[in-house]
Amino acid sequence: MKKGNTTKTVLGTISNFFVFFLLAAFVTTCCIMLFINILQGSIGRDFTQEEITVAAKITMLNVILLSIGMAIVDYVRRKFTVERPVKRITDATSKMIEGDFSVRIEPISKFATDDSFNEIIECINKMASELSSVETLRTDFIANVSHEMKTPLAVMQNYGTLLQTPDLPEEKRVEYAKAITDASRRLADMMTNILKLNRLENQQIYPNLTTFDLGEQLCESLLQYESTWERKNIEIETDIAESVHVSADAELLSLVWNNLFSNAFKFTEEGGKVTLTLMADEKYATVKVTDTGCGMSAEVGAHIFEKFYQGDTSHATQGNGLGLPLVKRVVDIMQGEIGVESAIGVGTTFTVKIRRTEYGLEETR
């Protein structure tokens, strides 16, 4: 691409040189021929000073007229090849400044100008498209945050009102207080996840690389949910390779495993099964978390890493649609890979690949 642009620039420079050369040669030739033509009547004798003065004045007038003509031609050329494209660009950018990112600039005919303006127009159109996407994401983000905050706030408000009921039985008071606590915890978790995701996306968090045993970290994360699997009578199956060491950020990776385990136990019914597998080769450590939960369709699976997206549109299950986007962002920072396989009524498998060395991470710092 750069080589092609360089070739165009060189060819354009050579073309401009010949155009200006021919133009200068034409003007110079016309002036000399005019000067000679005026003095033709004096050939064969010496030119008088008066004849030379008259010829010079007429030639000078001719130069002035040619210059005026060239200035007019140049003005018309600039009007169509420079000022019009610039005005179209400035008008479009002014609209973008005012917040209209739907504006697009039509390419200019190659006969009306050179390719430079079209390259600028193409870049501006791309910028407008990106800004439009960002604005859409921002609007959706605000709408989703507002929606997700509205539910726990409404719960807290309603149960807070009920707590003010005179002579409220102790049993009901405890029940209402627990509902308020759960709603406030859900709101706090959402705010925490938003802050974490924002810091990750703005690259305010950088990997703190250490070498550790990934199998031990997975076991520690899984054991945090022991009370959950015992309460729901969920069978746990593990196949963890020994001595799988990785160079990564242990704290960030713990976010990945906690979110994946949380989802697995959340969506697995009583008496179900959750399987944890760790395999490794020279380059990657591969972790699989499989559950026998409700599963999801291919359409839902295509959106699960989007912020605030929840396959359960009824919001019957607890969540705010930020856990998996966090997981995806952490895995991307680690230059790993994450994939999902799922079938409705069968279950879901998340597969995470983590680099075993810090070579790839060091390159991008």
CSV table of C-alpha atoms in Angstrom, one decimal:
chain,number,residue,atom,x,y,z
A,1,MET,CA,0.0,0.0,0.0
A,2,LYS,CA,2.8,2.4,0.9
A,3,LYS,CA,4.8,1.5,-2.2
A,4,GLY,CA,1.7,2.2,-4.4
A,5,ASN,CA,1.2,5.6,-2.7
A,6,THR,CA,4.9,6.5,-3.2
A,7,THR,CA,4.7,5.6,-6.9
A,8,LYS,CA,1.6,7.8,-7.3
A,9,THR,CA,3.4,10.7,-5.6
A,10,VAL,CA,6.4,10.4,-7.8
A,11,LEU,CA,4.3,10.2,-11.0
A,12,GLY,CA,2.2,13.1,-9.8
A,13,THR,CA,5.4,15.2,-9.2
A,14,ILE,CA,6.8,14.4,-12.6
A,15,SER,CA,3.4,15.2,-14.2
A,16,ASN,CA,3.2,18.6,-12.4
A,17,PHE,CA,6.8,19.4,-13.5
A,18,PHE,CA,6.0,18.8,-17.2
A,19,VAL,CA,2.8,20.8,-17.0
A,20,PHE,CA,4.6,23.8,-15.4
A,21,PHE,CA,7.5,23.4,-17.8
A,22,LEU,CA,5.3,23.5,-20.9
A,23,LEU,CA,3.3,26.4,-19.5
A,24,ALA,CA,6.5,28.4,-18.7
A,25,ALA,CA,7.9,27.6,-22.2
A,26,PHE,CA,4.7,28.7,-23.9
A,27,VAL,CA,4.6,32.0,-22.1
A,28,THR,CA,8.3,32.7,-22.7
A,29,THR,CA,8.0,31.8,-26.3
A,30,CYS,CA,5.0,33.9,-26.9
A,31,CYS,CA,6.7,36.9,-25.3
A,32,ILE,CA,9.9,36.5,-27.4
A,33,MET,CA,8.0,36.0,-30.6
A,34,LEU,CA,5.8,39.1,-29.9
A,35,PHE,CA,9.0,41.2,-29.2
A,36,ILE,CA,10.6,40.0,-32.4
A,37,ASN,CA,7.4,40.5,-34.4
A,38,ILE,CA,7.2,44.1,-33.3
A,39,LEU,CA,10.8,44.8,-34.3
A,40,GLN,CA,10.6,43.0,-37.7
A,41,GLY,CA,10.1,46.3,-39.5
A,42,SER,CA,13.5,47.4,-38.3
A,43,ILE,CA,15.4,44.4,-39.6
A,44,GLY,CA,18.5,45.4,-41.6
A,45,ARG,CA,19.2,48.5,-39.6
A,46,ASP,CA,19.9,49.4,-36.0
A,47,PHE,CA,17.0,49.4,-33.6
A,48,THR,CA,16.2,52.8,-32.2
A,49,GLN,CA,15.7,53.3,-28.5
A,50,GLU,CA,12.2,54.4,-29.1
A,51,GLU,CA,11.4,51.2,-31.1
A,52,ILE,CA,12.9,49.0,-28.4
A,53,THR,CA,10.9,50.9,-25.7
A,54,VAL,CA,7.6,50.5,-27.6
A,55,ALA,CA,8.3,46.7,-28.2
A,56,ALA,CA,9.2,46.2,-24.5
A,57,LYS,CA,6.0,48.0,-23.4
A,58,ILE,CA,3.8,46.0,-25.7
A,59,THR,CA,5.5,42.8,-24.6
A,60,MET,CA,5.1,43.8,-21.0
A,61,LEU,CA,1.4,44.4,-21.6
A,62,ASN,CA,1.2,40.9,-23.2
A,63,VAL,CA,2.9,39.4,-20.1
A,64,ILE,CA,0.4,41.1,-17.9
A,65,LEU,CA,-2.6,39.9,-19.9
A,66,LEU,CA,-1.2,36.4,-20.0
A,67,SER,CA,-0.7,36.5,-16.2
A,68,ILE,CA,-4.3,37.7,-15.7
A,69,GLY,CA,-5.5,34.9,-17.9
A,70,MET,CA,-3.5,32.3,-16.0
A,71,ALA,CA,-4.6,33.8,-12.6
A,72,ILE,CA,-8.2,33.4,-13.7
A,73,VAL,CA,-7.6,29.9,-14.9
A,74,ASP,CA,-5.8,29.1,-11.6
A,75,TYR,CA,-8.7,30.6,-9.6
A,76,VAL,CA,-11.3,28.5,-11.4
A,77,ARG,CA,-9.1,25.4,-11.0
A,78,ARG,CA,-8.7,26.1,-7.2
A,79,LYS,CA,-12.4,26.8,-6.9
A,80,PHE,CA,-13.3,23.3,-8.3
A,81,THR,CA,-10.3,21.2,-7.2
A,82,VAL,CA,-9.5,22.7,-3.8
A,83,GLU,CA,-12.1,25.0,-2.3
A,84,ARG,CA,-15.1,22.8,-3.1
A,85,PRO,CA,-13.5,19.6,-1.6
A,86,VAL,CA,-12.3,21.6,1.4
A,87,LYS,CA,-15.8,23.1,2.0
A,88,ARG,CA,-17.4,19.6,1.8
A,89,ILE,CA,-14.9,18.3,4.3
A,90,THR,CA,-15.2,21.3,6.7
A,91,ASP,CA,-19.0,21.1,6.5
A,92,ALA,CA,-19.0,17.4,7.4
A,93,THR,CA,-16.5,17.8,10.3
A,94,SER,CA,-18.6,20.8,11.6
A,95,LYS,CA,-21.6,18.4,11.7
A,96,MET,CA,-19.5,15.8,13.5
A,97,ILE,CA,-18.5,18.5,16.1
A,98,GLU,CA,-22.2,19.1,16.7
A,99,GLY,CA,-22.7,15.4,17.3
A,100,ASP,CA,-24.0,14.2,14.0
A,101,PHE,CA,-21.9,11.1,13.2
A,102,SER,CA,-24.2,9.9,10.5
A,103,VAL,CA,-22.6,12.3,8.0
A,104,ARG,CA,-20.6,10.8,5.1
A,105,ILE,CA,-18.7,12.6,2.4
A,106,GLU,CA,-19.0,11.4,-1.2
A,107,PRO,CA,-15.7,10.7,-3.0
A,108,ILE,CA,-14.7,13.4,-5.4
A,109,SER,CA,-14.2,12.6,-9.1
A,110,LYS,CA,-10.5,12.0,-10.0
A,111,PHE,CA,-10.9,14.5,-12.8
A,112,ALA,CA,-11.8,17.2,-10.3
A,113,THR,CA,-9.0,16.8,-7.9
A,114,ASP,CA,-6.1,14.5,-7.0
A,115,ASP,CA,-6.3,11.4,-4.8
A,116,SER,CA,-5.1,13.2,-1.7
A,117,PHE,CA,-8.6,14.6,-0.9
A,118,ASN,CA,-10.2,11.2,-1.5
A,119,GLU,CA,-7.8,9.7,1.0
A,120,ILE,CA,-8.7,12.3,3.5
A,121,ILE,CA,-12.4,11.8,2.8
A,122,GLU,CA,-12.0,8.0,3.2
A,123,CYS,CA,-10.3,8.5,6.6
A,124,ILE,CA,-13.0,11.0,7.8
A,125,ASN,CA,-15.7,8.6,6.7
A,126,LYS,CA,-14.1,5.8,8.7
A,127,MET,CA,-13.7,8.1,11.7
A,128,ALA,CA,-17.3,9.1,11.5
A,129,SER,CA,-18.3,5.4,11.3
A,130,GLU,CA,-16.2,4.6,14.4
A,131,LEU,CA,-17.5,7.6,16.3
A,132,SER,CA,-21.0,6.6,15.4
A,133,SER,CA,-20.4,3.1,16.8
A,134,VAL,CA,-18.8,4.5,20.0
A,135,GLU,CA,-21.8,6.9,20.4
A,136,THR,CA,-24.2,4.0,20.0
A,137,LEU,CA,-22.3,1.9,22.6
A,138,ARG,CA,-22.3,4.9,25.0
A,139,THR,CA,-26.0,5.4,24.6
A,140,ASP,CA,-26.7,1.6,25.0
A,141,PHE,CA,-24.3,1.6,28.0
A,142,ILE,CA,-26.2,4.4,29.8
A,143,ALA,CA,-29.5,2.8,29.0
A,144,ASN,CA,-28.4,-0.6,30.2
A,145,VAL,CA,-26.8,0.8,33.4
A,146,SER,CA,-30.0,2.8,34.1
A,147,HIS,CA,-32.1,-0.3,33.5
A,148,GLU,CA,-29.9,-2.6,35.7
A,149,MET,CA,-29.8,0.0,38.5
A,150,LYS,CA,-33.6,0.5,38.4
A,151,THR,CA,-34.5,-3.0,39.5
A,152,PRO,CA,-32.4,-3.3,42.7
A,153,LEU,CA,-33.3,0.3,43.6
A,154,ALA,CA,-37.0,-0.4,43.2
A,155,VAL,CA,-36.6,-3.5,45.4
A,156,MET,CA,-34.8,-1.5,48.0
A,157,GLN,CA,-37.4,1.2,47.9
A,158,ASN,CA,-40.4,-1.2,48.1
A,159,TYR,CA,-39.0,-3.3,50.9
A,160,GLY,CA,-37.8,-0.2,52.8
A,161,THR,CA,-41.4,1.1,52.6
A,162,LEU,CA,-42.7,-2.2,53.9
A,163,LEU,CA,-40.2,-2.1,56.8
A,164,GLN,CA,-41.9,1.1,58.0
A,165,THR,CA,-45.2,-0.8,58.6
A,166,PRO,CA,-46.2,-0.6,62.3
A,167,ASP,CA,-46.2,-3.8,64.3
A,168,LEU,CA,-44.3,-5.7,61.6
A,169,PRO,CA,-43.7,-9.3,62.6
A,170,GLU,CA,-40.0,-10.2,63.3
A,171,GLU,CA,-40.1,-12.8,60.6
A,172,LYS,CA,-41.2,-10.3,57.9
A,173,ARG,CA,-38.8,-7.7,59.1
A,174,VAL,CA,-35.9,-10.1,58.7
A,175,GLU,CA,-37.2,-11.2,55.2
A,176,TYR,CA,-37.6,-7.6,54.0
A,177,ALA,CA,-34.2,-6.6,55.4
A,178,LYS,CA,-32.6,-9.6,53.6
A,179,ALA,CA,-34.2,-8.5,50.3
A,180,ILE,CA,-32.8,-5.0,50.7
A,181,THR,CA,-29.3,-6.4,51.5
A,182,ASP,CA,-29.4,-8.7,48.5
A,183,ALA,CA,-30.5,-5.9,46.2
A,184,SER,CA,-27.8,-3.5,47.6
A,185,ARG,CA,-25.2,-6.3,47.2
A,186,ARG,CA,-26.3,-6.8,43.6
A,187,LEU,CA,-26.0,-3.0,42.9
A,188,ALA,CA,-22.6,-2.9,44.5
A,189,ASP,CA,-21.4,-5.9,42.5
A,190,MET,CA,-22.6,-4.2,39.3
A,191,MET,CA,-20.7,-1.0,40.2
A,192,THR,CA,-17.6,-2.9,41.0
A,193,ASN,CA,-17.7,-4.8,37.7
A,194,ILE,CA,-18.4,-1.6,35.7
A,195,LEU,CA,-15.3,0.0,37.3
A,196,LYS,CA,-13.1,-3.1,36.7
A,197,LEU,CA,-14.3,-3.3,33.1
A,198,ASN,CA,-13.7,0.4,32.5
A,199,ARG,CA,-10.2,0.2,33.9
A,200,LEU,CA,-9.4,-2.9,31.8
A,201,GLU,CA,-10.8,-1.3,28.6
A,202,ASN,CA,-8.9,1.9,29.2
A,203,GLN,CA,-5.7,-0.1,29.9
A,204,GLN,CA,-5.4,1.3,33.4
A,205,ILE,CA,-4.7,-2.2,34.6
A,206,TYR,CA,-1.5,-3.8,33.3
A,207,PRO,CA,-0.6,-7.5,33.8
A,208,ASN,CA,1.6,-8.2,36.9
A,209,LEU,CA,3.3,-11.3,35.6
A,210,THR,CA,4.2,-14.0,38.0
A,211,THR,CA,4.9,-17.7,37.5
A,212,PHE,CA,2.5,-19.9,39.4
A,213,ASP,CA,0.8,-23.3,39.4
A,214,LEU,CA,-2.5,-22.9,37.4
A,215,GLY,CA,-3.9,-26.2,38.7
A,216,GLU,CA,-3.6,-25.0,42.3
A,217,GLN,CA,-5.3,-21.7,41.5
A,218,LEU,CA,-8.2,-23.5,39.8
A,219,CYS,CA,-8.7,-25.8,42.8
A,220,GLU,CA,-8.7,-22.8,45.2
A,221,SER,CA,-11.2,-20.9,43.0
A,222,LEU,CA,-13.4,-24.0,42.7
A,223,LEU,CA,-13.4,-24.7,46.5
A,224,GLN,CA,-14.9,-21.2,47.1
A,225,TYR,CA,-18.2,-22.7,45.7
A,226,GLU,CA,-18.2,-25.8,47.9
A,227,SER,CA,-21.2,-24.7,49.9
A,228,THR,CA,-23.1,-24.0,46.6
A,229,TRP,CA,-22.5,-27.4,45.1
A,230,GLU,CA,-23.3,-29.2,48.3
A,231,ARG,CA,-26.5,-27.2,48.7
A,232,LYS,CA,-27.6,-28.0,45.2
A,233,ASN,CA,-26.2,-31.6,45.3
A,234,ILE,CA,-24.1,-31.0,42.2
A,235,GLU,CA,-21.5,-33.6,41.2
A,236,ILE,CA,-18.0,-32.3,40.7
A,237,GLU,CA,-15.6,-34.0,38.3
A,238,THR,CA,-12.0,-32.8,37.8
A,239,ASP,CA,-9.2,-33.8,35.4
A,240,ILE,CA,-6.3,-31.4,36.3
A,241,ALA,CA,-2.8,-32.0,34.9
A,242,GLU,CA,-0.1,-31.6,37.5
A,243,SER,CA,2.7,-29.0,37.5
A,244,VAL,CA,1.2,-26.7,34.8
A,245,HIS,CA,2.9,-23.4,35.4
A,246,VAL,CA,2.0,-20.3,33.6
A,247,SER,CA,3.5,-16.7,33.6
A,248,ALA,CA,0.4,-14.5,34.0
A,249,ASP,CA,-1.4,-12.1,36.3
A,250,ALA,CA,-2.8,-14.4,39.0
A,251,GLU,CA,-5.3,-11.8,40.3
A,252,LEU,CA,-6.8,-11.1,36.9
A,253,LEU,CA,-7.0,-14.8,36.0
A,254,SER,CA,-8.9,-15.4,39.3
A,255,LEU,CA,-11.6,-13.1,37.9
A,256,VAL,CA,-11.9,-15.4,34.9
A,257,TRP,CA,-12.3,-18.6,36.9
A,258,ASN,CA,-14.6,-17.1,39.5
A,259,ASN,CA,-17.0,-15.8,36.8
A,260,LEU,CA,-16.9,-19.1,34.9
A,261,PHE,CA,-17.5,-21.2,38.1
A,262,SER,CA,-20.2,-18.8,39.3
A,263,ASN,CA,-22.1,-19.2,36.0
A,264,ALA,CA,-21.7,-22.9,35.9
A,265,PHE,CA,-23.2,-23.4,39.4
A,266,LYS,CA,-25.9,-20.7,38.8
A,267,PHE,CA,-27.3,-22.4,35.7
A,268,THR,CA,-26.9,-26.0,36.8
A,269,GLU,CA,-30.0,-27.5,38.4
A,270,GLU,CA,-29.9,-29.6,41.5
A,271,GLY,CA,-28.3,-33.0,40.9
A,272,GLY,CA,-26.4,-31.7,37.9
A,273,LYS,CA,-22.7,-32.0,37.1
A,274,VAL,CA,-19.8,-29.5,36.7
A,275,THR,CA,-16.6,-30.6,35.2
A,276,LEU,CA,-13.2,-28.9,35.3
A,277,THR,CA,-10.4,-29.9,33.0
A,278,LEU,CA,-6.8,-28.6,32.7
A,279,MET,CA,-4.5,-29.7,29.9
A,280,ALA,CA,-1.3,-28.2,28.7
A,281,ASP,CA,1.2,-28.2,25.8
A,282,GLU,CA,4.4,-26.3,25.4
A,283,LYS,CA,2.6,-23.1,24.3
A,284,TYR,CA,-0.8,-23.0,26.0
A,285,ALA,CA,-2.6,-24.2,29.1
A,286,THR,CA,-6.2,-25.1,28.2
A,287,VAL,CA,-8.9,-24.9,30.8
A,288,LYS,CA,-12.4,-26.2,30.2
A,289,VAL,CA,-15.4,-25.6,32.5
A,290,THR,CA,-18.4,-27.7,31.6
A,291,ASP,CA,-21.9,-27.7,33.2
A,292,THR,CA,-25.1,-29.7,32.6
A,293,GLY,CA,-27.2,-26.6,32.9
A,294,CYS,CA,-29.9,-25.2,30.7
A,295,GLY,CA,-27.5,-24.3,27.9
A,296,MET,CA,-28.1,-21.6,25.3
A,297,SER,CA,-28.9,-21.1,21.6
A,298,ALA,CA,-26.3,-20.2,19.0
A,299,GLU,CA,-27.9,-16.7,18.8
A,300,VAL,CA,-27.4,-16.1,22.6
A,301,GLY,CA,-23.9,-17.6,22.5
A,302,ALA,CA,-22.9,-15.0,19.8
A,303,HIS,CA,-23.6,-12.1,22.2
A,304,ILE,CA,-22.6,-13.4,25.6
A,305,PHE,CA,-19.4,-11.4,25.7
A,306,GLU,CA,-21.2,-8.1,25.1
A,307,LYS,CA,-21.7,-5.8,28.0
A,308,PHE,CA,-25.1,-6.1,29.8
A,309,TYR,CA,-26.3,-8.8,27.5
A,310,GLN,CA,-28.3,-11.5,29.3
A,311,GLY,CA,-29.7,-14.5,27.5
A,312,ASP,CA,-32.4,-14.7,30.2
A,313,THR,CA,-34.5,-11.7,29.2
A,314,SER,CA,-36.8,-12.3,32.1
A,315,HIS,CA,-33.9,-11.6,34.5
A,316,ALA,CA,-35.1,-14.5,36.6
A,317,THR,CA,-31.5,-15.4,37.4
A,318,GLN,CA,-29.2,-13.0,39.3
A,319,GLY,CA,-26.7,-11.2,37.1
A,320,ASN,CA,-26.0,-8.0,35.3
A,321,GLY,CA,-24.4,-9.1,32.0
A,322,LEU,CA,-20.9,-7.9,33.0
A,323,GLY,CA,-19.1,-11.0,34.1
A,324,LEU,CA,-18.4,-12.6,30.8
A,325,PRO,CA,-17.3,-9.3,29.2
A,326,LEU,CA,-14.8,-9.0,32.1
A,327,VAL,CA,-13.6,-12.5,31.4
A,328,LYS,CA,-13.2,-11.8,27.7
A,329,ARG,CA,-11.2,-8.6,28.3
A,330,VAL,CA,-8.9,-10.3,30.8
A,331,VAL,CA,-8.3,-13.2,28.4
A,332,ASP,CA,-7.5,-10.7,25.6
A,333,ILE,CA,-5.1,-8.8,27.8
A,334,MET,CA,-3.3,-12.1,28.5
A,335,GLN,CA,-3.3,-12.7,24.7
A,336,GLY,CA,-5.2,-15.9,25.3
A,337,GLU,CA,-8.3,-17.4,23.7
A,338,ILE,CA,-11.8,-18.1,24.9
A,339,GLY,CA,-14.6,-20.0,23.2
A,340,VAL,CA,-18.0,-21.4,24.2
A,341,GLU,CA,-19.9,-24.5,23.1
A,342,SER,CA,-23.5,-24.9,24.2
A,343,ALA,CA,-26.8,-26.7,23.5
A,344,ILE,CA,-30.1,-26.0,25.0
A,345,GLY,CA,-31.0,-28.6,27.6
A,346,VAL,CA,-27.6,-30.2,27.4
A,347,GLY,CA,-25.2,-27.7,29.0
A,348,THR,CA,-22.3,-25.3,28.2
A,349,THR,CA,-18.5,-25.6,27.9
A,350,PHE,CA,-16.2,-22.6,28.2
A,351,THR,CA,-12.7,-23.2,26.9
A,352,VAL,CA,-9.9,-20.8,27.9
A,353,LYS,CA,-6.4,-21.0,26.5
A,354,ILE,CA,-3.6,-19.1,28.4
A,355,ARG,CA,-0.1,-18.6,27.2
A,356,ARG,CA,2.4,-20.5,29.4
A,357,THR,CA,5.2,-17.9,28.9
A,358,GLU,CA,5.3,-14.1,29.1
A,359,TYR,CA,7.0,-13.8,25.7
A,360,GLY,CA,3.9,-12.6,23.9
A,361,LEU,CA,2.9,-10.2,26.7
A,362,GLU,CA,6.3,-8.6,26.8
A,363,GLU,CA,6.2,-7.8,23.1
A,364,THR,CA,3.1,-5.7,23.4
A,365,ARG,CA,4.1,-3.6,26.4
